Amino acid sequence: MPAQILISSCLMGMPVRYDGGSKRCLHPVLTRWQDEGRLLWLCPESEGGLPTPRPPAEITSGASGAGVLLGQARVLDSEGSDVSAAFVRGAEAAVKAALAAGIRVAVLKEGSPSCGSAWIADGSFTGVRVAREGVTAAGLKAVGVQVFSENQLDEAAACLAEIERMSVASAESSQQRSTLR
Ligand code: SF4
């Protein structure tokens, strides 16, 4: 089976965003990966038990997803409810799925308090961005998954190609060693 890639469900057109919509991405790299049967898609916030639609949520005070995982920061929705536990459950589900499938590369929706990897909102619900990552992106990075956004699909493809090249080289090296014994 080819190496799998974990991807945000909303990028695959699934209507799982807080507003009930999706963010379908039609980049040719994604189309190729889908044709090759490589994509495993998941919505951390749905996995964490949140309904769709739901109020938008942000990590408080410009903190990062790693802080939420450590219990040092919270995720609040726009109505003031603390949804941190659901976000952590979603991250744990994504990590579990990635580890079970041997996933080394993920493509997650930029800007989301779960999936953002280069930036997220600052917690003020005013549209201000901070250079932090979301809760699931942080959880995946912590277990060694390379996380990219939909804006970095060529970089993600190059990373996957390098991982597969190293894997083939390692397998060939092992085979040579066992032949010489
Ligand atoms: Fe998309 Fe991630 Fe938000 Fe789910 S949690 S809707 S997959 S950005």
mmCIF file of C-alpha atoms and ligand atoms in Angstrom:
data_model
loop_
_atom_site.group_PDB
_atom_site.id
_atom_site.type_symbol
_atom_site.label_atom_id
_atom_site.label_comp_id
_atom_site.label_asym_id
_atom_site.label_seq_id
_atom_site.Cartn_x
_atom_site.Cartn_y
_atom_site.Cartn_z
ATOM 1 C CA MET A 1 0.000 0.000 0.000
ATOM 2 C CA PRO A 2 1.375 3.492 -0.811
ATOM 3 C CA ALA A 3 2.200 5.845 2.053
ATOM 4 C CA GLN A 4 -0.916 7.494 3.417
ATOM 5 C CA ILE A 5 -1.451 11.219 4.047
ATOM 6 C CA LEU A 6 -3.739 12.553 6.763
ATOM 7 C CA ILE A 7 -5.866 15.442 5.509
ATOM 8 C CA SER A 8 -8.459 17.772 6.999
ATOM 9 C CA SER A 9 -11.936 16.583 6.015
ATOM 10 C CA CYS A 10 -13.044 20.079 5.015
ATOM 11 C CA LEU A 11 -10.312 20.193 2.346
ATOM 12 C CA MET A 12 -11.934 17.107 0.834
ATOM 13 C CA GLY A 13 -15.250 18.908 0.584
ATOM 14 C CA MET A 14 -16.854 17.469 3.691
ATOM 15 C CA PRO A 15 -19.293 19.991 5.264
ATOM 16 C CA VAL A 16 -17.749 19.857 8.734
ATOM 17 C CA ARG A 17 -16.614 23.449 9.337
ATOM 18 C CA TYR A 18 -18.058 25.457 12.212
ATOM 19 C CA ASP A 19 -20.393 27.212 9.758
ATOM 20 C CA GLY A 20 -21.541 23.957 8.159
ATOM 21 C CA GLY A 21 -19.458 24.542 5.038
ATOM 22 C CA SER A 22 -16.315 23.048 3.559
ATOM 23 C CA LYS A 23 -13.099 24.325 1.980
ATOM 24 C CA ARG A 24 -12.715 21.917 -0.937
ATOM 25 C CA CYS A 25 -9.205 22.021 -2.335
ATOM 26 C CA LEU A 26 -8.765 21.008 -5.962
ATOM 27 C CA HIS A 27 -4.980 21.165 -6.165
ATOM 28 C CA PRO A 28 -3.605 18.558 -8.628
ATOM 29 C CA VAL A 29 -1.385 17.023 -5.925
ATOM 30 C CA LEU A 30 -4.493 16.212 -3.890
ATOM 31 C CA THR A 31 -6.260 14.811 -6.949
ATOM 32 C CA ARG A 32 -3.280 12.553 -7.643
ATOM 33 C CA TRP A 33 -3.065 11.379 -4.044
ATOM 34 C CA GLN A 34 -6.763 10.631 -4.024
ATOM 35 C CA ASP A 35 -6.467 8.627 -7.261
ATOM 36 C CA GLU A 36 -3.568 6.717 -5.675
ATOM 37 C CA GLY A 37 -5.671 5.891 -2.607
ATOM 38 C CA ARG A 38 -3.325 7.726 -0.260
ATOM 39 C CA LEU A 39 -5.718 10.040 1.585
ATOM 40 C CA LEU A 40 -7.108 9.447 5.050
ATOM 41 C CA TRP A 41 -9.368 12.319 6.030
ATOM 42 C CA LEU A 42 -10.509 13.355 9.454
ATOM 43 C CA CYS A 43 -12.070 16.382 11.161
ATOM 44 C CA PRO A 44 -10.595 16.723 14.650
ATOM 45 C CA GLU A 45 -13.385 18.917 15.944
ATOM 46 C CA SER A 46 -16.036 16.436 14.812
ATOM 47 C CA GLU A 47 -13.973 13.572 16.228
ATOM 48 C CA GLY A 48 -13.793 15.481 19.497
ATOM 49 C CA GLY A 49 -17.580 15.479 19.712
ATOM 50 C CA LEU A 50 -18.455 18.998 18.581
ATOM 51 C CA PRO A 51 -21.585 19.457 16.462
ATOM 52 C CA THR A 52 -21.817 21.058 13.019
ATOM 53 C CA PRO A 53 -22.631 23.875 12.781
ATOM 54 C CA ARG A 54 -21.018 25.184 15.959
ATOM 55 C CA PRO A 55 -19.875 28.572 17.235
ATOM 56 C CA PRO A 56 -16.400 29.556 16.034
ATOM 57 C CA ALA A 57 -13.660 28.920 18.576
ATOM 58 C CA GLU A 58 -10.188 30.327 19.179
ATOM 59 C CA ILE A 59 -7.255 29.538 21.433
ATOM 60 C CA THR A 60 -7.120 32.236 24.091
ATOM 61 C CA SER A 61 -4.548 34.981 24.561
ATOM 62 C CA GLY A 62 -2.431 34.240 21.508
ATOM 63 C CA ALA A 63 -1.363 30.869 22.964
ATOM 64 C CA SER A 64 -0.608 27.799 20.875
ATOM 65 C CA GLY A 65 -2.149 24.370 20.417
ATOM 66 C CA ALA A 66 0.763 22.863 22.328
ATOM 67 C CA GLY A 67 -0.261 24.977 25.315
ATOM 68 C CA VAL A 68 -3.789 23.568 25.114
ATOM 69 C CA LEU A 69 -2.436 20.002 25.036
ATOM 70 C CA LEU A 70 -0.367 20.780 28.141
ATOM 71 C CA GLY A 71 -3.372 22.267 29.942
ATOM 72 C CA GLN A 72 -1.733 25.692 29.949
ATOM 73 C CA ALA A 73 -4.135 27.392 27.531
ATOM 74 C CA ARG A 74 -7.805 27.089 26.673
ATOM 75 C CA VAL A 75 -10.042 27.077 23.623
ATOM 76 C CA LEU A 76 -13.159 29.192 24.009
ATOM 77 C CA ASP A 77 -15.993 29.521 21.535
ATOM 78 C CA SER A 78 -17.551 32.847 20.607
ATOM 79 C CA GLU A 79 -20.245 32.315 23.249
ATOM 80 C CA GLY A 80 -17.644 31.900 25.986
ATOM 81 C CA SER A 81 -17.913 28.123 26.403
ATOM 82 C CA ASP A 82 -14.696 26.257 27.144
ATOM 83 C CA VAL A 83 -14.313 23.641 24.400
ATOM 84 C CA SER A 84 -10.715 22.715 25.226
ATOM 85 C CA ALA A 85 -11.550 19.104 26.111
ATOM 86 C CA ALA A 86 -13.202 18.495 22.736
ATOM 87 C CA PHE A 87 -10.221 19.989 20.920
ATOM 88 C CA VAL A 88 -7.813 17.776 22.865
ATOM 89 C CA ARG A 89 -9.961 14.690 22.135
ATOM 90 C CA GLY A 90 -9.885 15.595 18.445
ATOM 91 C CA ALA A 91 -6.109 15.954 18.481
ATOM 92 C CA GLU A 92 -5.784 12.609 20.234
ATOM 93 C CA ALA A 93 -8.008 10.966 17.607
ATOM 94 C CA ALA A 94 -5.874 12.414 14.810
ATOM 95 C CA VAL A 95 -2.648 11.235 16.457
ATOM 96 C CA LYS A 96 -4.108 7.770 17.016
ATOM 97 C CA ALA A 97 -5.236 7.520 13.385
ATOM 98 C CA ALA A 98 -1.871 8.742 12.112
ATOM 99 C CA LEU A 99 0.112 6.305 14.218
ATOM 100 C CA ALA A 100 -2.158 3.384 13.286
ATOM 101 C CA ALA A 101 -1.681 4.099 9.565
ATOM 102 C CA GLY A 102 2.035 4.859 9.809
ATOM 103 C CA ILE A 103 1.409 8.380 8.546
ATOM 104 C CA ARG A 104 4.410 10.709 8.285
ATOM 105 C CA VAL A 105 2.800 13.619 6.369
ATOM 106 C CA ALA A 106 -0.391 15.587 7.084
ATOM 107 C CA VAL A 107 -2.073 18.383 5.144
ATOM 108 C CA LEU A 108 -4.270 20.454 7.430
ATOM 109 C CA LYS A 109 -6.473 23.494 6.857
ATOM 110 C CA GLU A 110 -4.544 26.683 7.577
ATOM 111 C CA GLY A 111 -5.803 29.084 10.218
ATOM 112 C CA SER A 112 -8.035 26.691 12.157
ATOM 113 C CA PRO A 113 -7.622 26.455 15.953
ATOM 114 C CA SER A 114 -7.320 22.685 15.408
ATOM 115 C CA CYS A 115 -5.632 22.375 12.036
ATOM 116 C CA GLY A 116 -3.685 25.615 11.517
ATOM 117 C CA SER A 117 0.060 25.122 11.161
ATOM 118 C CA ALA A 118 1.529 28.528 10.209
ATOM 119 C CA TRP A 119 -1.034 30.784 11.868
ATOM 120 C CA ILE A 120 -4.196 30.802 13.954
ATOM 121 C CA ALA A 121 -6.443 33.563 15.313
ATOM 122 C CA ASP A 122 -5.260 35.318 18.467
ATOM 123 C CA GLY A 123 -8.290 34.582 20.636
ATOM 124 C CA SER A 124 -9.889 38.014 20.331
ATOM 125 C CA PHE A 125 -12.406 37.039 17.597
ATOM 126 C CA THR A 126 -11.330 40.153 15.698
ATOM 127 C CA GLY A 127 -9.536 38.477 12.813
ATOM 128 C CA VAL A 128 -6.042 39.071 14.191
ATOM 129 C CA ARG A 129 -3.609 36.280 13.304
ATOM 130 C CA VAL A 130 -0.660 34.982 15.309
ATOM 131 C CA ALA A 131 2.149 32.710 14.118
ATOM 132 C CA ARG A 132 1.113 29.665 16.162
ATOM 133 C CA GLU A 133 -0.276 26.232 15.421
ATOM 134 C CA GLY A 134 -3.596 24.644 16.295
ATOM 135 C CA VAL A 135 -4.172 21.822 18.767
ATOM 136 C CA THR A 136 -4.186 18.922 16.292
ATOM 137 C CA ALA A 137 -1.263 20.304 14.309
ATOM 138 C CA ALA A 138 0.727 20.489 17.549
ATOM 139 C CA GLY A 139 -0.240 16.942 18.536
ATOM 140 C CA LEU A 140 0.774 15.509 15.169
ATOM 141 C CA LYS A 141 4.086 17.374 15.137
ATOM 142 C CA ALA A 142 4.826 16.046 18.622
ATOM 143 C CA VAL A 143 4.767 12.477 17.294
ATOM 144 C CA GLY A 144 6.937 13.291 14.288
ATOM 145 C CA VAL A 145 4.333 13.894 11.587
ATOM 146 C CA GLN A 146 5.344 16.598 9.089
ATOM 147 C CA VAL A 147 2.419 19.033 8.949
ATOM 148 C CA PHE A 148 1.702 21.180 5.886
ATOM 149 C CA SER A 149 -1.222 23.375 4.908
ATOM 150 C CA GLU A 150 -3.243 23.461 1.694
ATOM 151 C CA ASN A 151 -0.909 26.297 0.659
ATOM 152 C CA GLN A 152 2.105 23.984 0.761
ATOM 153 C CA LEU A 153 1.011 20.993 -1.282
ATOM 154 C CA ASP A 154 4.089 20.996 -3.505
ATOM 155 C CA GLU A 155 6.299 21.011 -0.390
ATOM 156 C CA ALA A 156 4.214 18.195 1.106
ATOM 157 C CA ALA A 157 4.614 16.152 -2.083
ATOM 158 C CA ALA A 158 8.387 16.699 -2.043
ATOM 159 C CA CYS A 159 8.558 15.652 1.603
ATOM 160 C CA LEU A 160 6.549 12.498 0.932
ATOM 161 C CA ALA A 161 8.758 11.634 -2.060
ATOM 162 C CA GLU A 162 11.867 11.987 0.109
ATOM 163 C CA ILE A 163 10.376 9.817 2.859
ATOM 164 C CA GLU A 164 9.528 7.132 0.315
ATOM 165 C CA ARG A 165 13.011 7.367 -1.256
ATOM 166 C CA MET A 166 14.635 6.902 2.169
ATOM 167 C CA SER A 167 12.328 3.997 2.917
ATOM 168 C CA VAL A 168 13.244 2.207 -0.320
ATOM 169 C CA ALA A 169 16.961 2.851 0.276
ATOM 170 C CA SER A 170 16.684 1.467 3.805
ATOM 171 C CA ALA A 171 14.847 -1.656 2.598
ATOM 172 C CA GLU A 172 17.452 -2.261 -0.108
ATOM 173 C CA SER A 173 20.267 -1.829 2.391
ATOM 174 C CA SER A 174 18.660 -4.354 4.774
ATOM 175 C CA GLN A 175 18.211 -6.812 1.928
ATOM 176 C CA GLN A 176 21.875 -6.472 0.932
ATOM 177 C CA ARG A 177 22.999 -7.060 4.518
ATOM 178 C CA SER A 178 20.882 -10.198 4.837
ATOM 179 C CA THR A 179 22.161 -11.489 1.443
ATOM 180 C CA LEU A 180 25.777 -11.083 2.625
ATOM 181 C CA ARG A 181 25.195 -13.065 5.838
HETATM 182 FE FE1 SF4 B 1 -11.583 21.475 8.789
HETATM 183 FE FE2 SF4 B 1 -9.905 20.939 10.781
HETATM 184 FE FE3 SF4 B 1 -11.897 22.669 11.148
HETATM 185 FE FE4 SF4 B 1 -12.463 20.088 10.910
HETATM 186 S S1 SF4 B 1 -11.274 21.017 12.552
HETATM 187 S S2 SF4 B 1 -13.503 21.763 9.889
HETATM 188 S S3 SF4 B 1 -10.926 19.423 9.445
HETATM 189 S S4 SF4 B 1 -10.170 22.906 9.756
#
